[in-house]
Short mmCIF file of C-alpha atoms in Angstrom, two decimals:
data_model
loop_
_atom_site.label_atom_id
_atom_site.label_comp_id
_atom_site.label_asym_id
_atom_site.label_seq_id
_atom_site.Cartn_x
_atom_site.Cartn_y
_atom_site.Cartn_z
CA MET A 812 42.29 -14.71 22.78
CA LYS A 813 39.82 -17.26 23.84
CA LYS A 814 41.32 -16.89 27.52
CA LEU A 815 40.65 -12.83 27.37
CA LYS A 816 37.28 -13.47 26.30
CA THR A 817 36.52 -15.76 29.16
CA ILE A 818 37.99 -13.19 31.57
CA THR A 819 35.63 -10.40 30.18
CA SER A 820 32.69 -11.93 29.01
CA ALA A 821 29.27 -10.98 30.48
CA ARG A 822 25.71 -11.18 28.99
CA PRO A 823 24.65 -8.44 26.87
CA GLY A 824 23.48 -5.43 28.89
CA PHE A 825 25.16 -6.51 32.14
CA TYR A 826 27.67 -3.72 32.48
CA ARG A 827 25.54 -1.10 31.70
CA GLN A 828 22.82 -2.44 34.28
CA LEU A 829 25.48 -2.63 36.77
CA PHE A 830 27.17 0.67 36.33
CA VAL A 831 23.96 2.34 36.46
CA LEU A 832 23.80 1.49 39.88
CA VAL A 833 27.47 1.70 40.52
CA LEU A 834 28.24 5.23 39.28
CA PRO A 835 25.85 6.89 41.94
CA ILE A 836 27.07 4.79 44.83
CA VAL A 837 30.71 5.25 43.83
CA LEU A 838 30.03 9.03 43.72
CA GLN A 839 28.24 9.01 46.94
CA ASN A 840 31.26 6.96 48.73
CA LEU A 841 33.60 9.42 47.07
CA ILE A 842 32.02 12.35 48.43
CA THR A 843 31.65 10.66 51.98
CA SER A 844 35.70 9.76 51.87
CA ALA A 845 36.38 13.27 50.52
CA VAL A 846 34.74 14.63 53.38
CA SER A 847 36.69 12.35 55.85
CA MET A 848 39.92 13.31 54.04
CA ALA A 849 38.75 17.08 54.59
CA ASP A 850 38.33 16.50 58.21
CA VAL A 851 41.75 14.75 58.40
CA VAL A 852 43.45 17.68 56.30
CA MET A 853 41.82 20.43 58.28
CA LEU A 854 42.31 18.94 61.80
CA GLY A 855 45.93 17.86 60.64
CA ARG A 856 46.66 21.60 60.04
CA THR A 857 45.82 22.31 63.69
CA THR A 858 47.74 19.71 66.07
CA GLN A 859 48.32 16.21 65.86
CA THR A 860 46.43 15.73 69.21
CA TYR A 861 43.11 16.95 67.46
CA LEU A 862 43.83 14.65 64.66
CA SER A 863 44.34 11.47 66.54
CA ALA A 864 41.65 12.42 69.26
CA SER A 865 38.99 12.86 66.47
CA SER A 866 40.11 9.73 64.89
CA LEU A 867 39.56 7.78 68.16
CA ALA A 868 36.49 9.60 68.91
CA GLY A 869 35.35 8.74 65.45
CA GLN A 870 35.42 4.97 66.25
CA VAL A 871 31.87 5.65 67.69
CA GLN A 872 30.64 6.78 64.33
CA PHE A 873 32.50 3.72 62.85
CA LEU A 874 30.42 1.25 65.25
CA LEU A 875 27.28 3.18 64.21
CA ASN A 876 28.35 3.04 60.47
CA VAL A 877 28.76 -0.81 61.03
CA VAL A 878 25.21 -1.01 62.14
CA TYR A 879 24.13 0.89 59.43
CA PHE A 880 26.00 -1.13 56.94
CA GLY A 881 24.62 -4.25 58.44
CA LEU A 882 21.17 -2.89 58.58
CA ASN A 883 21.54 -1.76 54.87
CA SER A 884 22.72 -5.33 53.98
CA ALA A 885 19.86 -6.65 55.87
CA ILE A 886 17.26 -4.66 54.18
CA THR A 887 18.57 -5.05 50.79
CA ILE A 888 18.48 -8.87 51.14
CA MET A 889 14.72 -8.79 51.53
CA ALA A 890 13.43 -5.13 50.11
CA SER A 891 15.40 -5.81 46.91
CA GLN A 892 13.68 -9.21 46.23
CA TYR A 893 10.37 -7.63 47.23
CA TRP A 894 11.18 -4.95 44.81
CA GLY A 895 11.63 -7.41 42.19
CA LYS A 896 8.26 -8.93 43.02
CA GLY A 897 6.60 -5.52 43.08
CA ASP A 898 5.38 -5.68 46.67
CA ALA A 899 5.39 -2.10 48.08
CA LYS A 900 3.64 -2.90 51.08
CA THR A 901 5.91 -5.45 52.38
CA ILE A 902 8.94 -2.87 51.66
CA ALA A 903 7.24 -0.48 53.68
CA LYS A 904 7.29 -2.84 56.50
CA ILE A 905 10.77 -3.66 56.11
CA PHE A 906 11.53 0.04 56.57
CA GLY A 907 9.68 -0.25 59.71
CA ILE A 908 11.85 -3.09 60.75
CA GLY A 909 14.86 -1.11 60.17
CA LEU A 910 13.54 2.00 62.11
CA TYR A 911 12.95 -0.56 65.29
CA ILE A 912 16.61 -1.55 65.04
CA CYS A 913 18.41 1.52 64.23
CA VAL A 914 16.68 4.38 66.19
CA PRO A 915 17.15 2.63 69.58
CA ILE A 916 20.86 1.95 69.15
CA SER A 917 21.46 5.46 67.60
CA ALA A 918 19.71 7.13 70.65
CA PHE A 919 21.72 5.17 73.01
CA ALA A 920 25.00 6.21 71.24
CA ALA A 921 23.96 9.97 71.51
CA VAL A 922 22.97 9.72 75.08
CA PHE A 923 26.18 8.00 75.99
CA ALA A 924 28.44 10.69 74.24
CA LEU A 925 26.50 13.52 75.88
CA VAL A 926 26.15 12.29 79.21
CA SER A 927 29.68 10.32 79.78
CA PRO A 928 32.03 11.33 76.94
CA ARG A 929 35.29 10.70 78.73
CA THR A 930 34.25 7.16 79.79
CA LEU A 931 33.43 6.61 76.07
CA ILE A 932 36.62 7.84 74.66
CA GLY A 933 38.65 5.94 77.63
CA ILE A 934 37.67 2.84 75.71
CA TRP A 935 40.02 3.60 72.94
CA THR A 936 43.02 5.35 74.72
CA ASN A 937 44.31 5.97 78.05
CA VAL A 938 46.50 9.16 76.84
CA PRO A 939 45.23 12.09 79.04
CA GLU A 940 45.20 14.73 76.15
CA LEU A 941 43.72 12.41 73.56
CA ILE A 942 40.92 11.65 76.34
CA ASP A 943 40.48 15.51 76.96
CA ALA A 944 40.15 16.43 73.15
CA GLY A 945 38.17 13.43 72.34
CA SER A 946 35.31 14.13 74.94
CA VAL A 947 34.73 17.59 73.51
CA TYR A 948 34.43 16.07 70.17
CA LEU A 949 31.83 13.59 71.43
CA ARG A 950 29.61 16.06 73.14
CA PHE A 951 29.18 18.27 69.93
CA VAL A 952 28.84 15.13 67.70
CA ALA A 953 26.37 13.32 69.61
CA LEU A 954 23.15 14.65 67.89
CA SER A 955 24.33 13.43 64.73
CA TYR A 956 24.13 9.83 65.93
CA PHE A 957 20.50 10.33 66.72
CA PHE A 958 19.59 12.03 63.29
CA ALA A 959 21.21 9.18 61.34
CA GLY A 960 19.13 6.68 63.35
CA PHE A 961 16.16 7.75 61.07
CA SER A 962 17.75 8.77 57.83
CA GLN A 963 19.99 5.85 57.33
CA PRO A 964 17.13 3.11 57.20
CA TYR A 965 15.29 5.21 54.76
CA LEU A 966 18.13 5.48 52.36
CA ALA A 967 18.87 1.80 52.43
CA VAL A 968 15.42 1.10 51.67
CA MET A 969 15.57 3.81 48.81
CA LYS A 970 18.83 2.18 47.50
CA SER A 971 17.17 -1.48 47.63
CA CYS A 972 14.38 0.09 45.30
CA GLU A 973 16.96 1.25 42.79
CA ARG A 974 16.64 4.96 43.82
CA VAL A 975 20.49 5.04 44.10
CA LYS A 976 20.68 8.74 42.81
CA LEU A 977 18.50 9.98 45.73
CA SER A 978 21.34 9.06 48.34
CA THR A 979 23.90 10.66 45.91
CA VAL A 980 21.93 13.87 45.97
CA ILE A 981 21.25 13.85 49.51
CA SER A 982 25.26 13.10 50.19
CA PHE A 983 26.44 15.85 47.73
CA ILE A 984 24.23 18.32 49.55
CA THR A 985 24.86 17.41 53.09
CA LEU A 986 28.34 16.37 53.09
CA GLY A 987 29.40 19.41 50.78
CA LEU A 988 27.80 21.35 53.75
CA ASN A 989 29.92 19.45 56.28
CA VAL A 990 33.11 20.51 54.47
CA ILE A 991 32.10 24.18 54.40
CA LEU A 992 30.89 24.07 57.96
CA ASN A 993 34.02 22.23 58.87
CA ALA A 994 36.40 25.14 57.44
CA VAL A 995 33.94 28.09 58.91
CA LEU A 996 33.94 26.33 62.51
CA ILE A 997 37.39 24.91 62.72
CA PHE A 998 39.41 27.85 61.75
CA GLY A 999 36.89 30.52 62.53
CA LEU A 1000 36.20 32.02 59.27
CA PHE A 1001 33.54 34.89 58.47
CA GLY A 1002 33.68 36.24 61.97
CA MET A 1003 32.88 32.83 63.60
CA PRO A 1004 35.04 31.67 66.57
CA ALA A 1005 37.67 29.19 65.92
CA MET A 1006 36.26 25.91 67.64
CA GLY A 1007 39.18 23.52 66.59
CA ILE A 1008 38.07 20.13 67.25
CA ALA A 1009 34.40 20.90 68.56
CA GLY A 1010 33.81 22.82 65.28
CA ALA A 1011 34.43 19.64 63.17
CA ALA A 1012 32.01 17.67 65.33
CA LEU A 1013 29.28 20.60 65.24
CA ALA A 1014 29.69 20.59 61.55
CA THR A 1015 28.84 17.02 61.46
CA SER A 1016 25.79 17.24 63.63
CA ILE A 1017 24.34 20.26 61.49
CA SER A 1018 24.85 18.49 58.20
CA ARG A 1019 23.32 15.06 59.61
CA GLY A 1020 20.15 17.26 60.77
CA CYS A 1021 19.91 18.49 57.18
CA GLU A 1022 20.26 15.13 55.80
CA LEU A 1023 17.20 13.97 57.86
CA ALA A 1024 15.05 16.97 57.01
CA ILE A 1025 15.78 16.19 53.25
CA CYS A 1026 14.83 12.32 53.90
CA ALA A 1027 11.63 13.38 55.57
CA GLY A 1028 10.67 15.59 52.76
CA ASP A 1029 11.21 12.99 50.23
CA PHE A 1030 9.34 10.39 52.28
CA LEU A 1031 6.38 12.75 52.06
CA HIS A 1032 6.53 12.85 48.24
CA GLN A 1033 7.88 9.33 47.27
CA LYS A 1034 5.39 6.84 45.76
CA ILE A 1035 7.54 3.68 46.01
CA MET A 1036 5.75 2.65 49.30
CA PRO A 1037 2.62 3.59 51.38
CA ARG A 1038 3.20 6.62 53.72
CA SER A 1039 1.27 5.45 56.57
CA ILE A 1040 3.49 5.15 59.59
CA ALA A 1041 0.99 3.29 61.78
CA ASN A 1042 0.82 0.45 58.94
CA MET A 1043 4.61 0.62 58.36
CA LEU A 1044 5.32 0.03 62.12
CA ARG A 1045 2.70 -2.94 62.38
CA ILE A 1046 5.06 -5.93 61.36
CA PRO A 1047 3.58 -9.17 60.63
CA GLY A 1048 5.02 -12.16 62.54
CA ILE A 1049 5.67 -14.22 59.37
CA LEU A 1050 7.75 -11.19 57.94
CA LEU A 1051 9.69 -10.55 61.10
CA LYS A 1052 10.41 -14.33 61.43
CA ASP A 1053 11.86 -14.26 57.84
CA PHE A 1054 13.77 -11.08 58.54
CA CYS A 1055 15.27 -12.97 61.61
CA ARG A 1056 15.98 -16.16 59.52
CA TYR A 1057 17.55 -14.38 56.29
CA SER A 1058 18.51 -10.94 57.25
CA LEU A 1059 19.24 -10.97 60.89
CA PRO A 1060 22.60 -13.07 60.50
CA ALA A 1061 23.84 -10.25 58.06
CA PHE A 1062 23.06 -7.71 60.93
CA ILE A 1063 24.95 -9.62 63.50
CA ASN A 1064 27.88 -10.34 61.12
CA ASP A 1065 28.52 -6.78 60.57
CA MET A 1066 28.22 -5.94 64.29
CA MET A 1067 30.50 -8.58 65.14
CA TRP A 1068 32.96 -7.84 62.41
CA GLY A 1069 33.05 -4.01 63.48
CA LEU A 1070 33.47 -4.55 66.99
CA ALA A 1071 36.60 -6.98 66.12
CA PHE A 1072 37.87 -4.38 63.52
CA ASN A 1073 37.34 -1.72 66.28
CA MET A 1074 39.87 -3.77 68.44
CA ASN A 1075 42.41 -2.58 65.87
CA SER A 1076 41.96 0.97 66.97
CA ILE A 1077 41.71 0.18 70.55
CA ILE A 1078 45.28 -1.89 70.11
CA MET A 1079 46.64 0.98 68.24
CA GLY A 1080 45.31 3.47 70.55
CA HIS A 1081 47.53 1.94 73.24
CA LEU A 1082 50.62 2.05 70.99
CA GLY A 1083 51.01 5.67 70.65
CA SER A 1084 49.74 8.94 69.13
CA ASP A 1085 52.05 8.41 66.04
CA ILE A 1086 50.55 5.18 64.91
CA VAL A 1087 46.96 6.54 65.52
CA ALA A 1088 47.61 9.60 63.51
CA ALA A 1089 49.08 7.35 60.78
CA ASN A 1090 46.22 5.16 60.77
CA SER A 1091 43.50 7.91 60.73
CA VAL A 1092 45.10 9.20 57.35
CA VAL A 1093 45.74 5.73 55.88
CA THR A 1094 42.29 4.60 56.45
CA VAL A 1095 40.62 7.50 54.71
CA ALA A 1096 42.81 7.22 51.86
CA ARG A 1097 42.10 3.60 51.28
CA GLU A 1098 38.43 4.31 51.68
CA LEU A 1099 38.83 7.10 49.13
CA VAL A 1100 40.53 4.66 46.63
CA THR A 1101 38.42 1.55 47.22
CA THR A 1102 35.01 3.31 46.52
CA VAL A 1103 34.71 1.50 43.15
CA GLY A 1104 35.04 -1.99 44.59
CA PHE A 1105 32.74 -1.41 47.27
CA GLY A 1106 30.46 0.42 44.87
CA ILE A 1107 30.27 -2.81 42.80
CA SER A 1108 29.52 -4.83 45.91
CA SER A 1109 26.51 -2.73 46.84
CA ALA A 1110 25.21 -2.42 43.25
CA SER A 1111 25.41 -5.88 42.59
CA SER A 1112 23.56 -6.83 45.68
CA ILE A 1113 20.78 -4.64 44.46
CA MET A 1114 20.74 -6.01 40.90
CA LEU A 1115 21.00 -9.68 41.88
CA GLY A 1116 18.59 -9.56 44.71
CA LYS A 1117 16.03 -8.09 42.17
CA GLU A 1118 16.70 -10.65 39.79
CA ILE A 1119 16.24 -13.37 42.38
CA GLY A 1120 12.87 -11.77 43.31
CA GLU A 1121 11.76 -11.92 39.71
CA ASN A 1122 12.93 -15.82 39.51
CA LEU A 1123 15.60 -15.15 37.16
CA THR A 1124 18.11 -17.69 38.98
CA ALA A 1125 20.25 -18.68 36.04
CA THR A 1126 20.60 -14.71 35.16
CA ALA A 1127 21.63 -14.29 38.72
CA ARG A 1128 24.28 -16.78 38.76
CA SER A 1129 25.71 -15.98 35.36
CA ASP A 1130 25.85 -12.14 36.64
CA ALA A 1131 27.47 -13.22 39.95
CA SER A 1132 30.41 -14.66 37.98
CA SER A 1133 30.77 -11.43 35.94
CA VAL A 1134 30.59 -9.24 39.31
CA MET A 1135 33.54 -11.38 40.52
CA ARG A 1136 35.76 -10.60 37.58
CA THR A 1137 34.79 -6.95 37.54
CA ALA A 1138 35.40 -6.58 41.43
CA PHE A 1139 38.82 -8.40 41.06
CA ILE A 1140 39.98 -6.03 38.06
CA ALA A 1141 38.73 -3.08 39.97
CA SER A 1142 40.77 -4.14 43.37
CA LEU A 1143 44.01 -4.50 41.10
CA LEU A 1144 43.55 -1.01 39.80
CA GLN A 1145 42.95 0.30 43.24
CA GLY A 1146 46.07 -1.22 44.36
CA ILE A 1147 47.99 0.56 41.82
CA ILE A 1148 46.55 3.89 42.57
CA LEU A 1149 47.30 3.38 46.16
CA ILE A 1150 50.97 2.82 45.41
CA ALA A 1151 50.91 6.06 43.32
CA VAL A 1152 49.76 8.14 46.02
CA THR A 1153 51.93 6.76 48.72
CA PRO A 1154 54.62 9.34 48.53
CA ILE A 1155 51.97 12.07 48.43
CA VAL A 1156 49.49 11.35 51.25
CA PRO A 1157 51.60 11.82 54.28
CA GLU A 1158 52.05 15.52 53.34
CA PHE A 1159 48.48 16.26 53.71
CA ALA A 1160 48.89 16.16 57.69
CA LYS A 1161 50.95 17.92 59.96
CA VAL A 1162 52.26 15.11 61.99
CA SER A 1163 55.69 13.97 63.16
CA SER A 1164 58.30 12.27 60.80
CA THR A 1165 57.71 8.93 62.59
CA ALA A 1166 53.88 9.20 61.82
CA LYS A 1167 54.75 9.95 58.08
CA TYR A 1168 57.04 6.99 57.95
CA TYR A 1169 54.38 4.84 59.48
CA MET A 1170 51.97 6.07 56.88
CA LYS A 1171 54.03 5.09 53.90
CA VAL A 1172 54.67 1.49 54.95
CA MET A 1173 50.72 1.33 55.89
CA LEU A 1174 49.69 2.46 52.54
CA ILE A 1175 51.95 -0.12 50.69
CA ILE A 1176 50.26 -2.90 53.20
CA SER A 1177 46.87 -1.54 52.24
CA CYS A 1178 47.63 -2.02 48.48
CA VAL A 1179 47.67 -5.88 49.12
CA TYR A 1180 44.91 -5.86 51.83
CA GLN A 1181 42.36 -4.07 49.95
CA ILE A 1182 42.42 -6.78 47.34
CA GLY A 1183 41.29 -9.49 49.82
CA GLN A 1184 38.77 -6.97 51.41
CA ILE A 1185 36.82 -6.11 48.03
CA MET A 1186 36.69 -9.78 47.08
CA ASN A 1187 35.45 -11.12 50.36
CA THR A 1188 33.07 -8.14 50.75
CA VAL A 1189 31.52 -8.90 47.08
CA MET A 1190 31.29 -12.60 48.08
CA ILE A 1191 29.96 -12.32 51.75
CA ALA A 1192 28.23 -9.00 51.78
CA SER A 1193 26.83 -8.90 48.36
CA LEU A 1194 26.50 -12.22 46.54
CA PHE A 1195 25.68 -14.78 49.45
CA ARG A 1196 23.40 -12.20 51.16
CA CYS A 1197 21.25 -10.98 48.15
CA GLY A 1198 20.98 -14.77 47.57
CA GLY A 1199 19.61 -15.32 51.06
CA ASP A 1200 22.59 -17.21 52.44
CA SER A 1201 23.90 -14.64 55.18
CA ARG A 1202 24.44 -17.39 57.65
CA TYR A 1203 27.62 -18.94 56.17
CA GLY A 1204 29.20 -15.08 56.07
CA MET A 1205 28.17 -14.50 59.55
CA ILE A 1206 29.86 -17.64 60.94
CA LEU A 1207 33.09 -17.19 58.58
CA ASP A 1208 33.66 -13.54 59.76
CA ILE A 1209 33.11 -14.15 63.17
CA CYS A 1210 35.50 -16.94 63.31
CA THR A 1211 38.46 -15.28 61.47
CA MET A 1212 37.97 -12.02 63.25
CA TRP A 1213 37.51 -13.39 66.86
CA LEU A 1214 39.53 -16.56 66.57
CA TRP A 1215 42.44 -15.18 64.46
CA ALA A 1216 42.61 -11.20 63.84
CA VAL A 1217 41.85 -10.13 67.24
CA PRO A 1218 43.85 -12.60 69.29
CA ALA A 1219 46.86 -12.25 66.69
CA GLY A 1220 46.71 -8.45 67.14
CA LEU A 1221 46.63 -8.51 71.09
CA ILE A 1222 49.34 -11.08 71.31
CA SER A 1223 51.74 -9.43 68.84
CA ALA A 1224 51.09 -5.91 70.68
CA PHE A 1225 51.06 -6.70 74.33
CA VAL A 1226 52.75 -10.15 74.66
CA LEU A 1227 55.56 -9.92 72.10
CA ASN A 1228 55.74 -6.39 72.22
CA LEU A 1229 56.34 -6.38 68.33
CA PRO A 1230 56.80 -2.97 66.77
CA PRO A 1231 53.55 -1.05 65.69
CA LEU A 1232 53.99 -1.63 62.03
CA ILE A 1233 54.23 -5.38 62.42
CA VAL A 1234 51.29 -5.36 64.74
CA TYR A 1235 49.20 -3.46 61.87
CA ALA A 1236 50.45 -6.10 59.22
CA VAL A 1237 49.61 -8.67 61.36
CA MET A 1238 46.00 -7.28 61.79
CA CYS A 1239 45.73 -7.01 58.26
CA THR A 1240 46.09 -10.79 57.41
CA ASP A 1241 42.20 -11.93 58.32
CA GLU A 1242 41.10 -11.25 54.85
CA PHE A 1243 43.43 -13.78 53.46
CA VAL A 1244 42.67 -16.43 56.24
CA LYS A 1245 38.92 -16.22 55.35
CA MET A 1246 39.16 -16.02 51.47
CA PRO A 1247 39.80 -19.73 50.69
CA PHE A 1248 36.76 -20.66 52.65
CA ALA A 1249 34.59 -17.96 50.99
CA LEU A 1250 35.75 -18.81 47.44
CA HIS A 1251 34.98 -22.55 48.21
CA HIS A 1252 31.52 -21.59 49.43
CA TYR A 1253 30.92 -19.51 46.31
CA LYS A 1254 31.94 -22.22 43.84
CA HIS A 1255 30.29 -25.21 45.69
CA ALA A 1256 27.43 -24.07 47.53
CA ASP A 1257 23.77 -23.37 46.36
CA TRP A 1258 23.84 -19.90 47.97
CA ILE A 1259 20.63 -18.46 45.63
CA ARG A 1260 17.30 -18.55 47.19
CA ASN A 1261 13.97 -16.78 46.49
CA LEU A 1262 12.92 -15.41 50.01
CA THR A 1263 9.63 -13.79 48.81
CA ARG A 1264 6.16 -14.76 50.03
CA ASP A 1265 2.70 -13.29 49.88
CA ILE A 1266 2.21 -11.17 52.96
CA GLU A 1267 -0.86 -9.23 54.15
#
């Protein structure tokens, strides 16, 4: 009985405070993953080529999502602490830093996809039919990259200020629109031409444009930070220095992790259409199931960052332990759900029998993989970062991905010529290579620091 109490113990009000933040984030992630699943199901009902090509072309969006996730983490590190301090002017300038980073990267991706889509998709595959279909997708989806460059930093700041419901509402509207437009444009409903893979991409661009319009309208009416764009983009040197010292490592971390993780897609893109199609479905299914674990990570970063900004260090340390226990239990439950849906998921896509077999095995591997993924994300991307210690996670992620996961994947695929499923299993070992080091740092290092200062 005493042991059970130890496992579930937390300060009074902890779970209520956490889940007030978790539930909207989980709902938003569920909507996002559900839309991705809808894309997979709809394109999977056309041809396997469209499904595989959209998955590979979607790696551009994946890399941009890595940028957005890294920027979200970087913004949360500082904005949540300044939110706890009550400094709205500095929060606005942190938003300005986010725009300086995000807009040029997103604009570059948009121009590249419009001007040279075949070169871009050629990074991930050398299969001619996948290049043809993927280049069509990239041309139509390019504008969505540009729109997201403005909306994503804004939503990140709003989340850091505990306006998580805003992101959920916007996601519900824009992603719901995306699903409807997908059906209309892919299959040619209501008299529209059947555009296939181009329709899926165009639906994404339209919905992203609507997302930006809603964010712009909200910015003009919100009262959290000053609305002067000129002052927002005038960044004090001391704030920029703090951002580079405490937040930039998180951004670099996610960029390097994303590039390394993207190597998995490049490797599988050269192992055949079956493994690419299987991975596209499995990835979406895993993302759909693991929304709770990642929601706990995002919510705890906001909650603990605010506590640290309020100088409630002891409370933050105690809550971190409760977050770890909660995340572990969530990851176990998610693994059980993945096992339960393994026989069902392959039936959602019109793919070969080989691809369906791959899916079933990859889902079983994912049951274990996601446990390490959730626990490491909570420690590295949430606890360490909101505590101002993003440098350690950057070093750990870069070392495990680039010195272990990527070389192991390349060697197993192209030197040892192992079967695709073995290659996939090898590339899923990185989370358990890094976990002992992350746990040691969590237990023994002083990773909580108040980063706020008086900035004029």
